[in-house]
mmCIF file of C-alpha atoms in Angstrom:
data_model
loop_
_atom_site.group_PDB
_atom_site.id
_atom_site.type_symbol
_atom_site.label_atom_id
_atom_site.label_comp_id
_atom_site.label_asym_id
_atom_site.label_seq_id
_atom_site.Cartn_x
_atom_site.Cartn_y
_atom_site.Cartn_z
ATOM 1 C CA MET A 57 129.840 10.755 -18.174
ATOM 2 C CA ASP A 58 131.170 7.869 -20.430
ATOM 3 C CA GLY A 59 133.099 6.198 -18.050
ATOM 4 C CA VAL A 60 136.531 5.800 -20.116
ATOM 5 C CA ILE A 61 140.319 6.461 -19.483
ATOM 6 C CA ALA A 62 141.587 9.250 -21.577
ATOM 7 C CA PRO A 63 144.314 8.187 -23.889
ATOM 8 C CA LEU A 64 147.169 10.299 -21.834
ATOM 9 C CA LYS A 65 150.044 8.448 -23.498
ATOM 10 C CA ASP A 66 148.449 9.651 -26.753
ATOM 11 C CA ILE A 67 147.365 13.217 -25.428
ATOM 12 C CA CYS A 68 151.260 13.859 -23.950
ATOM 13 C CA ASP A 69 152.627 12.827 -27.144
ATOM 14 C CA VAL A 70 150.414 15.823 -29.075
ATOM 15 C CA VAL A 71 151.239 17.731 -26.763
ATOM 16 C CA GLU A 72 154.799 17.393 -26.597
ATOM 17 C CA LYS A 73 154.768 17.907 -30.585
ATOM 18 C CA HIS A 74 153.105 21.135 -30.610
ATOM 19 C CA GLY A 75 155.367 22.478 -27.235
ATOM 20 C CA ALA A 76 151.570 22.910 -25.137
ATOM 21 C CA ILE A 77 150.767 23.011 -21.517
ATOM 22 C CA LEU A 78 148.830 19.546 -20.235
ATOM 23 C CA PHE A 79 146.043 20.117 -17.752
ATOM 24 C CA VAL A 80 144.558 16.632 -16.358
ATOM 25 C CA ASP A 81 141.514 17.411 -14.695
ATOM 26 C CA ASP A 82 141.595 13.452 -12.640
ATOM 27 C CA ALA A 83 138.692 13.750 -10.742
ATOM 28 C CA HIS A 84 137.451 10.481 -11.457
ATOM 29 C CA ALA A 85 140.586 8.813 -10.760
ATOM 30 C CA THR A 86 142.193 10.328 -8.063
ATOM 31 C CA GLY A 87 142.534 7.640 -5.501
ATOM 32 C CA PHE A 88 142.053 4.605 -7.494
ATOM 33 C CA LEU A 89 143.422 4.334 -10.629
ATOM 34 C CA GLY A 90 147.072 3.132 -11.301
ATOM 35 C CA PRO A 91 148.680 0.068 -9.041
ATOM 36 C CA THR A 92 148.868 3.061 -6.033
ATOM 37 C CA GLY A 93 145.782 5.118 -6.933
ATOM 38 C CA ARG A 94 147.386 7.841 -8.492
ATOM 39 C CA GLY A 95 145.369 8.270 -10.954
ATOM 40 C CA SER A 96 145.617 9.051 -14.704
ATOM 41 C CA GLY A 97 148.594 9.861 -15.082
ATOM 42 C CA GLU A 98 150.306 6.748 -13.001
ATOM 43 C CA HIS A 99 147.391 4.156 -14.992
ATOM 44 C CA TRP A 100 149.638 4.984 -18.185
ATOM 45 C CA ASP A 101 152.810 5.700 -17.180
ATOM 46 C CA VAL A 102 153.158 9.286 -17.830
ATOM 47 C CA MET A 103 153.016 11.050 -14.362
ATOM 48 C CA ASN A 104 156.145 13.024 -15.411
ATOM 49 C CA ARG A 105 154.672 14.015 -18.801
ATOM 50 C CA ILE A 106 151.871 16.148 -17.330
ATOM 51 C CA HIS A 107 152.338 19.709 -16.237
ATOM 52 C CA LEU A 108 149.154 20.014 -14.068
ATOM 53 C CA VAL A 109 146.841 18.126 -12.248
ATOM 54 C CA ASN A 110 143.268 19.965 -10.884
ATOM 55 C CA SER A 111 141.076 16.774 -8.544
ATOM 56 C CA THR A 112 138.794 16.711 -5.291
ATOM 57 C CA LEU A 113 139.044 15.842 -2.166
ATOM 58 C CA GLY A 114 135.507 14.454 -2.733
ATOM 59 C CA LYS A 115 135.158 11.360 -5.026
ATOM 60 C CA ALA A 116 137.441 8.560 -3.703
ATOM 61 C CA LEU A 117 138.667 10.384 -1.426
ATOM 62 C CA GLY A 118 135.166 10.875 0.253
ATOM 63 C CA GLY A 119 135.437 14.484 1.311
ATOM 64 C CA ALA A 120 132.187 16.716 1.228
ATOM 65 C CA SER A 121 133.746 19.966 -0.456
ATOM 66 C CA GLY A 122 137.428 21.250 -1.422
ATOM 67 C CA GLY A 123 140.229 20.377 -4.325
ATOM 68 C CA TYR A 124 143.522 20.875 -5.301
ATOM 69 C CA THR A 125 145.860 21.635 -8.303
ATOM 70 C CA VAL A 126 149.414 20.202 -8.418
ATOM 71 C CA GLY A 127 152.385 20.527 -11.112
ATOM 72 C CA ASP A 128 155.145 22.989 -11.372
ATOM 73 C CA LYS A 129 156.061 25.728 -9.028
ATOM 74 C CA LEU A 130 155.272 28.837 -11.155
ATOM 75 C CA LEU A 131 152.580 27.575 -12.984
ATOM 76 C CA VAL A 132 150.965 26.432 -8.918
ATOM 77 C CA SER A 133 152.244 30.132 -8.047
ATOM 78 C CA MET A 134 150.353 32.336 -11.097
ATOM 79 C CA LEU A 135 147.492 30.571 -10.491
ATOM 80 C CA ARG A 136 147.158 31.209 -6.472
ATOM 81 C CA ASN A 137 148.054 35.002 -7.575
ATOM 82 C CA THR A 138 145.605 35.471 -10.431
ATOM 83 C CA SER A 139 142.938 32.664 -10.118
ATOM 84 C CA ARG A 140 139.639 34.574 -9.307
ATOM 85 C CA PRO A 141 137.615 31.149 -7.901
ATOM 86 C CA TYR A 142 140.911 30.782 -5.859
ATOM 87 C CA LEU A 143 141.424 34.027 -4.620
ATOM 88 C CA PHE A 144 137.553 34.457 -3.422
ATOM 89 C CA SER A 145 137.274 31.705 -1.882
ATOM 90 C CA ASN A 146 137.336 30.317 1.719
ATOM 91 C CA THR A 147 139.729 28.322 3.280
ATOM 92 C CA LEU A 148 138.581 24.644 3.610
ATOM 93 C CA ALA A 149 137.139 23.521 7.058
ATOM 94 C CA PRO A 150 139.642 21.895 9.115
ATOM 95 C CA SER A 151 137.936 18.862 9.135
ATOM 96 C CA VAL A 152 137.336 18.279 5.714
ATOM 97 C CA VAL A 153 141.571 19.018 5.365
ATOM 98 C CA GLY A 154 141.889 15.574 8.523
ATOM 99 C CA ALA A 155 139.207 13.543 6.454
ATOM 100 C CA ALA A 156 141.160 14.240 3.325
ATOM 101 C CA ALA A 157 144.684 13.614 4.489
ATOM 102 C CA ALA A 158 143.240 10.437 6.240
ATOM 103 C CA ALA A 159 141.970 8.724 3.145
ATOM 104 C CA ILE A 160 145.067 9.682 1.466
ATOM 105 C CA ASP A 161 146.905 7.898 4.096
ATOM 106 C CA LEU A 162 144.291 5.095 3.814
ATOM 107 C CA VAL A 163 145.202 4.734 -0.433
ATOM 108 C CA ASP A 164 149.113 5.395 0.890
ATOM 109 C CA ASN A 165 149.806 2.784 2.571
ATOM 110 C CA PRO A 166 149.813 -0.295 0.975
ATOM 111 C CA VAL A 167 148.513 -2.769 3.696
ATOM 112 C CA THR A 168 144.775 -0.393 3.564
ATOM 113 C CA ARG A 169 145.415 0.343 -0.717
ATOM 114 C CA LYS A 170 144.566 -3.572 -2.206
ATOM 115 C CA PRO A 171 141.955 -4.796 0.032
ATOM 116 C CA LEU A 172 140.148 -1.894 -0.737
ATOM 117 C CA LEU A 173 141.476 -1.704 -4.993
ATOM 118 C CA ASP A 174 140.421 -5.671 -4.985
ATOM 119 C CA GLN A 175 137.218 -4.892 -3.600
ATOM 120 C CA LEU A 176 136.593 -2.013 -6.072
ATOM 121 C CA TRP A 177 137.453 -4.387 -9.384
ATOM 122 C CA SER A 178 135.783 -7.115 -8.125
ATOM 123 C CA ASN A 179 132.227 -4.959 -7.504
ATOM 124 C CA ALA A 180 133.365 -3.019 -11.279
ATOM 125 C CA SER A 181 133.600 -6.355 -12.682
ATOM 126 C CA LEU A 182 131.197 -8.417 -11.389
ATOM 127 C CA PHE A 183 128.439 -5.377 -11.721
ATOM 128 C CA ARG A 184 129.682 -4.964 -15.532
ATOM 129 C CA MET A 185 129.606 -8.796 -16.296
ATOM 130 C CA ARG A 186 125.531 -9.296 -14.876
ATOM 131 C CA MET A 187 124.811 -6.168 -16.597
ATOM 132 C CA SER A 188 126.072 -7.234 -20.109
ATOM 133 C CA ASP A 189 124.354 -10.435 -19.337
ATOM 134 C CA ALA A 190 120.804 -9.580 -18.759
ATOM 135 C CA GLY A 191 120.749 -7.409 -21.682
ATOM 136 C CA PHE A 192 121.679 -3.822 -20.874
ATOM 137 C CA THR A 193 123.353 -1.193 -23.172
ATOM 138 C CA LEU A 194 127.056 -0.284 -20.774
ATOM 139 C CA ALA A 195 128.915 2.154 -21.970
ATOM 140 C CA GLY A 196 132.906 2.787 -20.634
ATOM 141 C CA LYS A 197 135.389 0.205 -19.533
ATOM 142 C CA GLY A 198 138.300 -0.568 -17.120
ATOM 143 C CA HIS A 199 136.059 1.987 -14.815
ATOM 144 C CA ALA A 200 134.529 1.839 -11.724
ATOM 145 C CA ILE A 201 131.687 4.600 -12.862
ATOM 146 C CA ILE A 202 129.711 2.491 -15.198
ATOM 147 C CA PRO A 203 127.154 4.141 -17.587
ATOM 148 C CA VAL A 204 124.101 2.191 -18.149
ATOM 149 C CA MET A 205 122.409 3.370 -21.794
ATOM 150 C CA LEU A 206 119.228 4.091 -22.081
ATOM 151 C CA GLY A 207 118.382 7.162 -24.493
ATOM 152 C CA ASP A 208 115.202 8.487 -23.553
ATOM 153 C CA ALA A 209 115.365 11.394 -21.139
ATOM 154 C CA ARG A 210 112.425 10.558 -19.290
ATOM 155 C CA LEU A 211 112.892 6.898 -19.126
ATOM 156 C CA ALA A 212 116.198 7.031 -17.332
ATOM 157 C CA SER A 213 113.943 9.377 -14.413
ATOM 158 C CA LYS A 214 111.602 6.811 -14.353
ATOM 159 C CA MET A 215 113.861 4.225 -13.650
ATOM 160 C CA ALA A 216 116.306 6.379 -11.523
ATOM 161 C CA GLU A 217 112.611 6.588 -9.417
ATOM 162 C CA LYS A 218 111.490 2.870 -9.250
ATOM 163 C CA MET A 219 115.541 2.259 -8.647
ATOM 164 C CA LEU A 220 115.446 4.242 -5.214
ATOM 165 C CA GLU A 221 112.084 3.336 -4.420
ATOM 166 C CA ARG A 222 114.406 -0.258 -4.112
ATOM 167 C CA GLY A 223 116.889 1.646 -1.938
ATOM 168 C CA ILE A 224 118.898 1.532 -4.874
ATOM 169 C CA TYR A 225 120.102 5.474 -5.216
ATOM 170 C CA VAL A 226 121.465 6.677 -8.298
ATOM 171 C CA ILE A 227 120.790 9.364 -10.929
ATOM 172 C CA GLY A 228 119.444 9.210 -14.551
ATOM 173 C CA PHE A 229 121.574 11.732 -16.746
ATOM 174 C CA SER A 230 120.129 13.441 -19.489
ATOM 175 C CA TYR A 231 120.801 16.465 -22.069
ATOM 176 C CA PRO A 232 122.112 19.194 -21.617
ATOM 177 C CA VAL A 233 124.504 17.042 -19.297
ATOM 178 C CA VAL A 234 125.104 13.948 -22.179
ATOM 179 C CA PRO A 235 124.598 14.196 -25.576
ATOM 180 C CA LYS A 236 120.836 14.443 -27.239
ATOM 181 C CA ASP A 237 119.628 10.623 -26.766
ATOM 182 C CA LYS A 238 122.404 9.679 -25.086
ATOM 183 C CA ALA A 239 120.271 9.846 -21.252
ATOM 184 C CA ARG A 240 121.165 6.865 -18.629
ATOM 185 C CA ILE A 241 121.787 6.181 -15.584
ATOM 186 C CA ARG A 242 125.651 6.269 -14.034
ATOM 187 C CA VAL A 243 126.173 3.501 -11.787
ATOM 188 C CA GLN A 244 129.295 4.244 -9.596
ATOM 189 C CA LEU A 245 130.844 1.817 -7.671
ATOM 190 C CA SER A 246 132.820 1.729 -4.549
ATOM 191 C CA ALA A 247 135.137 -0.274 -2.645
ATOM 192 C CA ALA A 248 132.305 0.096 0.669
ATOM 193 C CA HIS A 249 129.760 -1.864 -1.199
ATOM 194 C CA SER A 250 129.761 -5.552 0.294
ATOM 195 C CA THR A 251 129.569 -8.493 -3.044
ATOM 196 C CA GLU A 252 125.988 -8.712 -1.958
ATOM 197 C CA GLN A 253 125.061 -5.271 -1.834
ATOM 198 C CA VAL A 254 126.206 -5.302 -5.821
ATOM 199 C CA SER A 255 124.624 -8.285 -6.795
ATOM 200 C CA TYR A 256 120.791 -7.034 -5.208
ATOM 201 C CA ALA A 257 121.622 -3.649 -7.317
ATOM 202 C CA VAL A 258 121.831 -5.885 -10.044
ATOM 203 C CA ASP A 259 118.974 -7.853 -8.971
ATOM 204 C CA SER A 260 116.670 -4.691 -9.385
ATOM 205 C CA PHE A 261 118.179 -3.362 -12.141
ATOM 206 C CA ILE A 262 117.079 -6.511 -14.070
ATOM 207 C CA GLU A 263 113.532 -6.549 -12.407
ATOM 208 C CA VAL A 264 113.108 -1.876 -13.052
ATOM 209 C CA GLY A 265 114.415 -3.002 -17.220
ATOM 210 C CA ARG A 266 111.817 -6.099 -17.445
ATOM 211 C CA GLU A 267 108.889 -3.736 -15.726
ATOM 212 C CA LEU A 268 110.114 -1.098 -18.377
ATOM 213 C CA ASP A 269 110.806 -2.791 -21.354
ATOM 214 C CA VAL A 270 114.590 -1.978 -21.299
ATOM 215 C CA VAL A 271 114.901 -5.701 -20.621
#
């Protein structure tokens, strides 16, 4: 919710000190964090220190449903045999599996990966820079998820409505999804966005922000 990348190196140190098991939910990192898009573990160069990774076939991989857990063979086997959400779920639709496989191929191929990642981080940098210059308060850093902090739940909802009127689909988050007085609009940049679209989104934020006395 805050666009913050977990300090996995420090967490790994604590885990190893106490002989614990590290489980990482990487849904907001799979496909684009790290030099080859393998997520938070690759970003911090600690992939071999993580016991289990849980992630999604949605979000950066673009699927409508489905996810996965990877890790030690014995741990994964235990989950398959004891995890109620797994035991009582249906098999993924073939179309979802096919789309996810194609998305992973795009991420895994340096020829297709590099321009997509370059565009993503260029979009994120442009959005953060222009929004900060305009006077908005932003959370997080180094991530393509950029929360625009507003504080008031009603204000976040109103701003989201006015952004939608301008063709920008963003969602206002408020308590209990986020802490009280920490309402925000969470913006998720994508490599599919053009520079012009990002600039239009910022222009719309500034226009609405002035209308609602946010900036």
